[in-house]
Short mmCIF file of C-alpha atoms and ligand atoms in Angstrom, two decimals:
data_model
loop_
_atom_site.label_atom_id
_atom_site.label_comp_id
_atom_site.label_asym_id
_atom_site.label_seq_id
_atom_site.Cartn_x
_atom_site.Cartn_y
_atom_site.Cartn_z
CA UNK X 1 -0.76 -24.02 0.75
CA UNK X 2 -0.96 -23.17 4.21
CA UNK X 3 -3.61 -24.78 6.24
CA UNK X 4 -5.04 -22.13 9.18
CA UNK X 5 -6.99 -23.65 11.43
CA UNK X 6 -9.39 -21.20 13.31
CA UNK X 7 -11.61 -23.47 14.50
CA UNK X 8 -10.82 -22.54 17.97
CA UNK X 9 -12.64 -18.93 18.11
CA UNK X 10 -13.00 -16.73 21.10
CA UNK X 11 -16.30 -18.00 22.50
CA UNK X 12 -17.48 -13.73 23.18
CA UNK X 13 -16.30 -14.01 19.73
CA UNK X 14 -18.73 -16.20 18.39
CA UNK X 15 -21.18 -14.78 20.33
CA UNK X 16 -21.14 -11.30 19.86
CA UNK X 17 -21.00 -12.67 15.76
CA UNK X 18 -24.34 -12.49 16.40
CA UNK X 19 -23.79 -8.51 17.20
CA UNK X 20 -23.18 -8.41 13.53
CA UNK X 21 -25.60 -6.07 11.69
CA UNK X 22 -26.88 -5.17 14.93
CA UNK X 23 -25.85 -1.70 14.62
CA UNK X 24 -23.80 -1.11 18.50
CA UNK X 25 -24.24 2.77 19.18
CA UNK X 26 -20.71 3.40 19.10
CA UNK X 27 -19.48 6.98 19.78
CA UNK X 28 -15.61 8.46 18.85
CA UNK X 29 -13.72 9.15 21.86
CA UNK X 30 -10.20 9.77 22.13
CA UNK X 31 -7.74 7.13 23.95
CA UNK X 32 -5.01 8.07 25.69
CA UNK X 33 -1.72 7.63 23.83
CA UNK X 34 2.27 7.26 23.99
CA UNK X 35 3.70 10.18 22.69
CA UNK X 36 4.01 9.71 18.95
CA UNK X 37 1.23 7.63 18.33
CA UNK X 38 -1.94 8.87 16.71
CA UNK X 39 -4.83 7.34 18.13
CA UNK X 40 -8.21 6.89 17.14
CA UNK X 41 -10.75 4.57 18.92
CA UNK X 42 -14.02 3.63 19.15
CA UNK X 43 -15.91 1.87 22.08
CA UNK X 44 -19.14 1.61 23.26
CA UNK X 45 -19.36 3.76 26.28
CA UNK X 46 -18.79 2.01 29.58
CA UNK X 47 -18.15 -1.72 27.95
CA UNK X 48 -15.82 -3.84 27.98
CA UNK X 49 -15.57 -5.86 24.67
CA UNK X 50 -17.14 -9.02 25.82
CA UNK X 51 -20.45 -6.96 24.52
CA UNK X 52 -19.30 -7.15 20.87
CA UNK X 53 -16.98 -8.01 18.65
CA UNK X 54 -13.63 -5.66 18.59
CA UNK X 55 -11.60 -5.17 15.51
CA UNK X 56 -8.34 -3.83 15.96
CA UNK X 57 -6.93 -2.09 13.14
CA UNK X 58 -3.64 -1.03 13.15
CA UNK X 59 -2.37 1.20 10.70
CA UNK X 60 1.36 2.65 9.91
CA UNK X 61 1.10 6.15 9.58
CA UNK X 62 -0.79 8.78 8.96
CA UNK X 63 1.76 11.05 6.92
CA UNK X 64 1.43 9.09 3.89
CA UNK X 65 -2.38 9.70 2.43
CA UNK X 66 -3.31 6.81 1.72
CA UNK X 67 -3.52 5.02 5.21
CA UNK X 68 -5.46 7.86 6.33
CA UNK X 69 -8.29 6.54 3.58
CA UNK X 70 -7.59 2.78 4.41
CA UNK X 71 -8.19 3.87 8.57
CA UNK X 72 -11.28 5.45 7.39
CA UNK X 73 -12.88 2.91 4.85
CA UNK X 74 -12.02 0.01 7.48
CA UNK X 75 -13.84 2.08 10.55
CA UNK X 76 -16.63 3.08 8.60
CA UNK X 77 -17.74 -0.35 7.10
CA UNK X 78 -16.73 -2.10 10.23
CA UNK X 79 -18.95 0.17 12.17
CA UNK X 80 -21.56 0.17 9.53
CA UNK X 81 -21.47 -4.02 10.12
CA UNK X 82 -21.85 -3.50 13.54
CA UNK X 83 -18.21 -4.05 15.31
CA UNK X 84 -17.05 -2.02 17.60
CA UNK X 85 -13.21 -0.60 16.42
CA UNK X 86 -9.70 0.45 17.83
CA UNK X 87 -7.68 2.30 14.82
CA UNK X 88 -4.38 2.70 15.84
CA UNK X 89 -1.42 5.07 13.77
CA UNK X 90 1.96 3.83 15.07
CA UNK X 91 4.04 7.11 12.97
CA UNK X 92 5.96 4.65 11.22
CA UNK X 93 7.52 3.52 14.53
CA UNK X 94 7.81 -0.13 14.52
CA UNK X 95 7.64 -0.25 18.46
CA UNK X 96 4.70 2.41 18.60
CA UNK X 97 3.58 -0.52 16.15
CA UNK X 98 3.86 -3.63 18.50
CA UNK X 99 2.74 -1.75 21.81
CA UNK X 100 -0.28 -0.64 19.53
CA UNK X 101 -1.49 -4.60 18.55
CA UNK X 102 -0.36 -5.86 22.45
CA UNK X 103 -2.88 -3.52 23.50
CA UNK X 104 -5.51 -4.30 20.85
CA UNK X 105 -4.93 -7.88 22.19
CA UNK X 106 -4.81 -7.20 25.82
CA UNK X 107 -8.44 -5.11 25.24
CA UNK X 108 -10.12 -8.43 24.17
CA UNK X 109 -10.19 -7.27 20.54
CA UNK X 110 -11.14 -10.68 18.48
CA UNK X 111 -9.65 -10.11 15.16
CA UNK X 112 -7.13 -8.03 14.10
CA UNK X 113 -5.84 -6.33 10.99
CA UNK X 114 -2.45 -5.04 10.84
CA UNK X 115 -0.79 -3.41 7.63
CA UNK X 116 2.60 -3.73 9.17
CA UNK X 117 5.36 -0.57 8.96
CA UNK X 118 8.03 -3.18 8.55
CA UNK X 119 6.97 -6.85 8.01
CA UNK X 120 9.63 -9.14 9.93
CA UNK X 121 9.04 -6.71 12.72
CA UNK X 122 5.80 -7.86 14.84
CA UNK X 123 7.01 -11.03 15.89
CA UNK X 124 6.63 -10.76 19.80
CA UNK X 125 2.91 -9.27 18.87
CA UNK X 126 2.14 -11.77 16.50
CA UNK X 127 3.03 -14.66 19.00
CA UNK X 128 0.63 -12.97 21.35
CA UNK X 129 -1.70 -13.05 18.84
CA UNK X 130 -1.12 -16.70 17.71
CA UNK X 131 -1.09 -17.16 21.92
CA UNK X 132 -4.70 -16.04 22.35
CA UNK X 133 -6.00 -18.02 19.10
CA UNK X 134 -7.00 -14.64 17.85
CA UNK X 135 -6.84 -14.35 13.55
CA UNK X 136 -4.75 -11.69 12.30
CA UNK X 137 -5.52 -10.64 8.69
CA UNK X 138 -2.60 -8.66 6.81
CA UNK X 139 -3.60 -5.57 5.79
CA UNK X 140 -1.88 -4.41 2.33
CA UNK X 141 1.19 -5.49 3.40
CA UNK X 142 2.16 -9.16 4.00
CA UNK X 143 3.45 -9.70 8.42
CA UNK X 144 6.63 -12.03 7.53
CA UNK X 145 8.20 -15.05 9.55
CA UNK X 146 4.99 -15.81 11.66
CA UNK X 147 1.95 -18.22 11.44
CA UNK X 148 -0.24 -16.24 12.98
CA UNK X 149 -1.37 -14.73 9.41
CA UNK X 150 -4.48 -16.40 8.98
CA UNK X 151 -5.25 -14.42 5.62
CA UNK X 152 -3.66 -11.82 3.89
CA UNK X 153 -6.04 -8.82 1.41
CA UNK X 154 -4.17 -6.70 -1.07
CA UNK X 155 -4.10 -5.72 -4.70
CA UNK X 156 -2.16 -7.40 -7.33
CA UNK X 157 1.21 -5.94 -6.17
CA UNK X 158 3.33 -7.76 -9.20
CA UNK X 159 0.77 -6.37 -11.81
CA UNK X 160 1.00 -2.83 -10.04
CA UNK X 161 4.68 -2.52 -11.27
CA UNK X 162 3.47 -4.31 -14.91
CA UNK X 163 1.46 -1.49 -15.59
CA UNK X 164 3.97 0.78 -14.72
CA UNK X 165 6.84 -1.33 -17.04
CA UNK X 166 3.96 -1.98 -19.87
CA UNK X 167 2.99 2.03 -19.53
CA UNK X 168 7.11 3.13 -20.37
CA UNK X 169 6.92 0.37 -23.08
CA UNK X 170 3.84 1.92 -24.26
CA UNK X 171 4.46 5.26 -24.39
CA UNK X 172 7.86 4.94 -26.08
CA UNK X 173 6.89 1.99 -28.27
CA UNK X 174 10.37 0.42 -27.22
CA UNK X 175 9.02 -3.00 -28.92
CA UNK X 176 9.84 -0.79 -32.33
CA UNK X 177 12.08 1.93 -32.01
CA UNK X 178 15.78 1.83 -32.74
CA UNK X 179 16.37 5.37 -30.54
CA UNK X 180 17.99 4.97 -26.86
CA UNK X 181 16.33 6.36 -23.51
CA UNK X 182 17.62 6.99 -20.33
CA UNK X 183 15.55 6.22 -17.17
CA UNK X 184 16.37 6.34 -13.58
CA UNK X 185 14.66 4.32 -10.86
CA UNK X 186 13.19 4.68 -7.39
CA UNK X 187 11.76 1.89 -5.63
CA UNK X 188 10.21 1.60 -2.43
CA UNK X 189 11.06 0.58 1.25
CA UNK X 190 12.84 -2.82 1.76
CA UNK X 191 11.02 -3.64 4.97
CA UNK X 192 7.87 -3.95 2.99
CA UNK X 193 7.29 -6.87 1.35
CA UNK X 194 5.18 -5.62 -1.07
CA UNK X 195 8.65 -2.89 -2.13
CA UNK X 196 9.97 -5.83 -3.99
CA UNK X 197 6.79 -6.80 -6.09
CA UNK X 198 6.55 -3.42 -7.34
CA UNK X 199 9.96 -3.50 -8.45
CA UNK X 200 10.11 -6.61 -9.64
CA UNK X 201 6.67 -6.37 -11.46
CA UNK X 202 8.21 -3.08 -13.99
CA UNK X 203 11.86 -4.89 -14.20
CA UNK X 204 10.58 -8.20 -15.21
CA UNK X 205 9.23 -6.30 -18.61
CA UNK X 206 11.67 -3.58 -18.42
CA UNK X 207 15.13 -5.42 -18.27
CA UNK X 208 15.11 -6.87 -22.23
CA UNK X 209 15.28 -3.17 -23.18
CA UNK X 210 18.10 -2.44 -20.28
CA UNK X 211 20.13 -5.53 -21.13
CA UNK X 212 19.89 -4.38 -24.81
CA UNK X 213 20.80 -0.57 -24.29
CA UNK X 214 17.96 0.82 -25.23
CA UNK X 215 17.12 2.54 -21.90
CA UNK X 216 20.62 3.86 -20.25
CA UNK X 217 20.69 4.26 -16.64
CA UNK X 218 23.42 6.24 -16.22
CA UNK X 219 23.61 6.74 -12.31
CA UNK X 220 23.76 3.12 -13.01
CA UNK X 221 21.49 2.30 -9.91
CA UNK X 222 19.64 -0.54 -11.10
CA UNK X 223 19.37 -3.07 -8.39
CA UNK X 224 16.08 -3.32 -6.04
CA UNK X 225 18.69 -2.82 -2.83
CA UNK X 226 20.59 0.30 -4.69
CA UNK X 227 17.15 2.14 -5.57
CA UNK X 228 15.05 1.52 -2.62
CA UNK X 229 13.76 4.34 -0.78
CA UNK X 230 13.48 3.18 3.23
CA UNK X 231 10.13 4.37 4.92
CA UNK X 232 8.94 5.54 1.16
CA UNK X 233 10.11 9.04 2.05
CA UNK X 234 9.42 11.49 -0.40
CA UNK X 235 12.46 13.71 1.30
CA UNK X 236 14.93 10.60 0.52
CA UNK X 237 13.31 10.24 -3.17
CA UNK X 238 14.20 13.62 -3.70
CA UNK X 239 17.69 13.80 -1.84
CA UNK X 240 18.53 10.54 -4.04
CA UNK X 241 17.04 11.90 -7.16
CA UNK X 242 18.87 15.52 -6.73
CA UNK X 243 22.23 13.97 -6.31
CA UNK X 244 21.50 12.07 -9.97
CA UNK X 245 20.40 14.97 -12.04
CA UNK X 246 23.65 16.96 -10.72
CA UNK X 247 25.86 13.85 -11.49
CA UNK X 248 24.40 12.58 -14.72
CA UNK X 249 21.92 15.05 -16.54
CA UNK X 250 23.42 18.87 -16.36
CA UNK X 251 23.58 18.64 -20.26
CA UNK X 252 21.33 15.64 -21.04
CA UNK X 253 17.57 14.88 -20.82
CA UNK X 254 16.12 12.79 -18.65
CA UNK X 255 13.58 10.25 -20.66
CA UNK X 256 11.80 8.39 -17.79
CA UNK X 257 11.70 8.11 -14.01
CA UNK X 258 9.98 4.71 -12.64
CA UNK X 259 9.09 5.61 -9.98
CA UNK X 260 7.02 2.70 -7.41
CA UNK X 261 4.58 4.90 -5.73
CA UNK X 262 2.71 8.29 -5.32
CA UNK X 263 4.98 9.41 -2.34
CA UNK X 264 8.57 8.71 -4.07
CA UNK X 265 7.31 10.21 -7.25
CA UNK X 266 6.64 13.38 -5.69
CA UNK X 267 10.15 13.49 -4.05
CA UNK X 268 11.66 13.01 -8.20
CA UNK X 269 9.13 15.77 -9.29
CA UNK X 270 10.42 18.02 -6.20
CA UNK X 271 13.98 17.47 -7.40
CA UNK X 272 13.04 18.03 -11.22
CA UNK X 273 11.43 21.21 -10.18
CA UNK X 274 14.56 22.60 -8.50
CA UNK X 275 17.71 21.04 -10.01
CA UNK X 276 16.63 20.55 -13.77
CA UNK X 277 16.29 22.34 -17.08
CA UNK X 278 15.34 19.87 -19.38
CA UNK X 279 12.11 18.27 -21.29
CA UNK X 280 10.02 17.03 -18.75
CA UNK X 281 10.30 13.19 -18.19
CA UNK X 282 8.00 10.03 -18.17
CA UNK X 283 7.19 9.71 -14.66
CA UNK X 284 5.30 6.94 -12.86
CA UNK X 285 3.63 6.80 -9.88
CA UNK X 286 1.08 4.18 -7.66
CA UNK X 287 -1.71 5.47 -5.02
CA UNK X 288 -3.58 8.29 -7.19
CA UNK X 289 -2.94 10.51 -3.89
CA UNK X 290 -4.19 14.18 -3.86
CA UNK X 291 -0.54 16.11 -4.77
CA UNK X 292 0.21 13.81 -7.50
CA UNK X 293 -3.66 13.81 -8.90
CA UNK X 294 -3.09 17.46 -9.48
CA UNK X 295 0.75 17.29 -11.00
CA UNK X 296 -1.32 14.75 -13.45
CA UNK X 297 -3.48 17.28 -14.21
CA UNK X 298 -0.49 19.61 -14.35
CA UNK X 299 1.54 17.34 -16.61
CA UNK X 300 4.27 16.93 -14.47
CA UNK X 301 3.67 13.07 -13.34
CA UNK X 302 2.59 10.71 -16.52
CA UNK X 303 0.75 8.08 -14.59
CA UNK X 304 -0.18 6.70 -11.75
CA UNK X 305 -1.96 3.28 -10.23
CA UNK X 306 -5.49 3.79 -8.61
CA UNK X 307 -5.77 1.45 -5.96
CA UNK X 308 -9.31 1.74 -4.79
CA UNK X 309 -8.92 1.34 -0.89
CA UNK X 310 -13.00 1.38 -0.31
CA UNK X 311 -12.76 -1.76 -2.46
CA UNK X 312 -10.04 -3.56 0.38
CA UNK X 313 -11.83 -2.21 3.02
CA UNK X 314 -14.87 -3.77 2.28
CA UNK X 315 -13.18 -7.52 1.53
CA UNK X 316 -11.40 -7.20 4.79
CA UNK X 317 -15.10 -6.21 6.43
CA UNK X 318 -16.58 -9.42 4.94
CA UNK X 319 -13.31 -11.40 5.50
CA UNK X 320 -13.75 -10.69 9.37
CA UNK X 321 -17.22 -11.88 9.11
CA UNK X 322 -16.78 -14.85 7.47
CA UNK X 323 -13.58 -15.99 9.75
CA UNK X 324 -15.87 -15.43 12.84
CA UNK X 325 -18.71 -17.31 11.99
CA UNK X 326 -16.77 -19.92 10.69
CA UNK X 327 -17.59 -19.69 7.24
CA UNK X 328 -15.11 -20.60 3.84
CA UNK X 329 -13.45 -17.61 3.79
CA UNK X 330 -12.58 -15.51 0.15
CA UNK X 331 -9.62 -15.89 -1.18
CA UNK X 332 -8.81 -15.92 -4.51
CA UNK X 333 -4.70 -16.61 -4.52
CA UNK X 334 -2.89 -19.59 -3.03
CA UNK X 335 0.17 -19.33 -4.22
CA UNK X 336 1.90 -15.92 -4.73
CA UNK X 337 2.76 -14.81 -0.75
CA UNK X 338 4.56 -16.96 1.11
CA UNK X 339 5.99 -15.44 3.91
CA UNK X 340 8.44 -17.48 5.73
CA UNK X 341 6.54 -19.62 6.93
CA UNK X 342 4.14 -20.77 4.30
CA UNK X 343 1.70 -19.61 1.93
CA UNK X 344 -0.67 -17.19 3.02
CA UNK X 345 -4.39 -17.74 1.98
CA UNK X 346 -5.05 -13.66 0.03
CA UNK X 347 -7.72 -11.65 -1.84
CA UNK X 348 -5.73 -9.61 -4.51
CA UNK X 349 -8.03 -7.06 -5.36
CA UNK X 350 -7.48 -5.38 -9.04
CA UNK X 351 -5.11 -2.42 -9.64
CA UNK X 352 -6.45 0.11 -12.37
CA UNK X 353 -4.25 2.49 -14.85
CA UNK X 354 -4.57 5.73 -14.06
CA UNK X 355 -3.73 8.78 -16.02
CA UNK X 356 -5.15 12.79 -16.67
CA UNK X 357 -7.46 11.01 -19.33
CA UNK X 358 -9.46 8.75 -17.11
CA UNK X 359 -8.92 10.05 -13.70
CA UNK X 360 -12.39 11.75 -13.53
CA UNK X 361 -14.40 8.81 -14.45
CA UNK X 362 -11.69 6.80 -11.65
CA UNK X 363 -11.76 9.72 -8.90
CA UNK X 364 -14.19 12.08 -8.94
CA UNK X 365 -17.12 10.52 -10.72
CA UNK X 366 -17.15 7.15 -8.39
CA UNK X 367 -17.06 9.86 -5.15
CA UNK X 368 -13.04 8.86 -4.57
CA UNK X 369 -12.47 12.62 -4.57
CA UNK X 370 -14.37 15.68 -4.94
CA UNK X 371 -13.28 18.01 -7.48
CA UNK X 372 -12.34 20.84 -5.04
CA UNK X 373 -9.97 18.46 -3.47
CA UNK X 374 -7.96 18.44 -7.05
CA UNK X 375 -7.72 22.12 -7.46
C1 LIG L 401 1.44 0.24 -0.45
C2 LIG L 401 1.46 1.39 -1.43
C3 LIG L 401 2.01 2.63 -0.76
C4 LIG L 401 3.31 2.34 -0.03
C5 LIG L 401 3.75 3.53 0.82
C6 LIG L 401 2.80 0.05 0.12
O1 LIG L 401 2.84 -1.02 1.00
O2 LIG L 401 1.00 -0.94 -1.09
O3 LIG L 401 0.16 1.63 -1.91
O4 LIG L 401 2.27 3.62 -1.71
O5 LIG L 401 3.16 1.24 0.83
O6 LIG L 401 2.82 3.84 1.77
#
């Protein structure tokens, strides 16, 4: 395991620890920004941040949902514990991305947490970081090739794509049939580490019953690198998927589509909707986001992976506290993410099976969603 030392803390760091809890009057004002960017930031008026503790927190984008709840959750319980915040949406531009942290740095933010567009991307940023003896926690996605990562929070992104593989296995009790079922695949983007997990997670319990013909991919796209949907663009799901239901299924059903997240899913179920006639197949998804809630609802995606984000957002808000007081901080794996340059200390939080029957009790009755939102 890696060893971070973070002994050496930002003295105003330590200092305005003590801030914690405090409850700094904050008030939303809007920072001027690069074209592009989406900006969000919160100071107290007139300081500088030697009078508390800054978190940056820099986000990817704000055109997939659910960054737009992690931004949220991480400003509201880091303002509700009494640090002042700069949330930062690069639009899934990885130099919008660096610029974005550089200036978190240069603004005498004391921690940071970054859930990176592309992982092996933030170098020059991170050594800034590493420069300035300032932590940087991953957000969601692991930062690759760079020991600044002091910790990294996320949910179980292997056991995300198990329940996805398990759910197919499930569903068409493949342990006991003797019929055959074809599936087609869509994976994620390959600049984020956590792509490959997914993948990897549904093929590790998927590829007896590929290897033994009982589910056919007939595009025969099977590898991570021949699936893989860059920037997890529903538009390129959809393009992809389009071009396989024209080439393989005018006059055959399609059984299942594993599909990694929310976003890609949506992209197959676009395609479906326009370019086939067919029985309706098993579709899988990850996020639980609003549009693919509803085609739950509507029967037109099987399942999907609830990833409670208010859940991450409040280990990273006590993972920050505990780094900069100098407490042990939480972890619970030392082994799974290494990323380049040694293990990274994480907090896997627990990914939950979602599907039409549960997602009340999951969404609406724990205040995730409100049921107008699903209509
Ligand atoms: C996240 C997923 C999300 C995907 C696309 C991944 O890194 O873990 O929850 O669906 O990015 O935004």
């Amino acid at each position: 395991m890696k060893k971070k030392l973070l002994s050496v803390l930002l003295t105003g760091a330590l200092a305005a620890s003590m801030f914690v809890g405090c409850g700094t009057s904050t008030e939303t004002t809007d920072t001027p920004s690069d074209a592009g960017t989406e900006t969000e930031s919160t100071e107290e008026a007139g300081s500088t941040a030697a009078g508390g503790t800054k978190v940056g927190v820099a986000m990817p984008t704000k055109d997939l949902q659910r960054w737009n709840q992690d931004g949220d959750n991480m400003k509201k319980e880091l303002e509700a514990a009494g640090y002042e915040v700069d949330l930062q949406y690069a639009s899934n531009d990885v130099q919008t991305q660096v610029s974005q942290i550089e200036n978190m740095i240069n603004s005498g933010c004391n921690v940071l947490v970054v859930a990176a567009i592309e992982g092996s991307s933030l170098g020059e940023a991170m050594d800034m970081a590493a420069e300035k003896d300032i932590p940087v926690i991953a957000y969601d996605r692991l930062i690759m090739n760079s020991d600044a990562v002091s910790y990294y929070a996320t949910f179980d992104n292997y056991k995300v794509g198990q329940v996805q593989g398990q759910y197919i296995i499930d569903k068409l009790d493949l342990e006991n049939t003797t019929d055959t079922f074809t599936m087609e695949i869509t994976a994620g983007d390959p600049g984020d580490n956590n792509a490959g997990f997914f993948y990897n997670g549904a093929y590790d319990l998927l590829k007896e019953y590929i290897d033994n013909g009982t589910l056919v991919v007939k595009s025969g796209q099977i590898e991570f690198a021949e699936v893989a949907t860059p920037a997890w663009a529903t538009e390129t799901a959809q393009s992809r998927m389009e071009t396989i239901l024209s080439s393989n299924y005018a006059n055959e059903d399609l059984d299942v589509c594993l599909c990694s997240n929310d976003s890609t899913a949506l992209g197959v179920e676009n395609a479906l909707a326009s370019n086939y006639k067919g029985e309706y197949p098993i579709i899988t998804g990850q996020d639980c986001d609003i549009e693919n809630t509803k085609n739950m609802i509507n029967g037109k995606q099987s399942m999907s992976v609830f990833k409670d984000t208010r859940t991450l957002a409040s280990q990273v808000v006590k993972m920050v506290g505990q780094i900069l007081s100098g407490e042990e901080v939480d972890v619970n794996d030392t082994e799974t993410y290494d990323n380049g340059t040694g293990v990274i200390p994480s907090y896997l939080c627990e990914p939950v099976f979602a599907d039409a029957d549960n997602y009340k009790e999951l969404l609406i009755d724990s205040g995730y969603y409100t049921e107008d939102q699903l209509k």
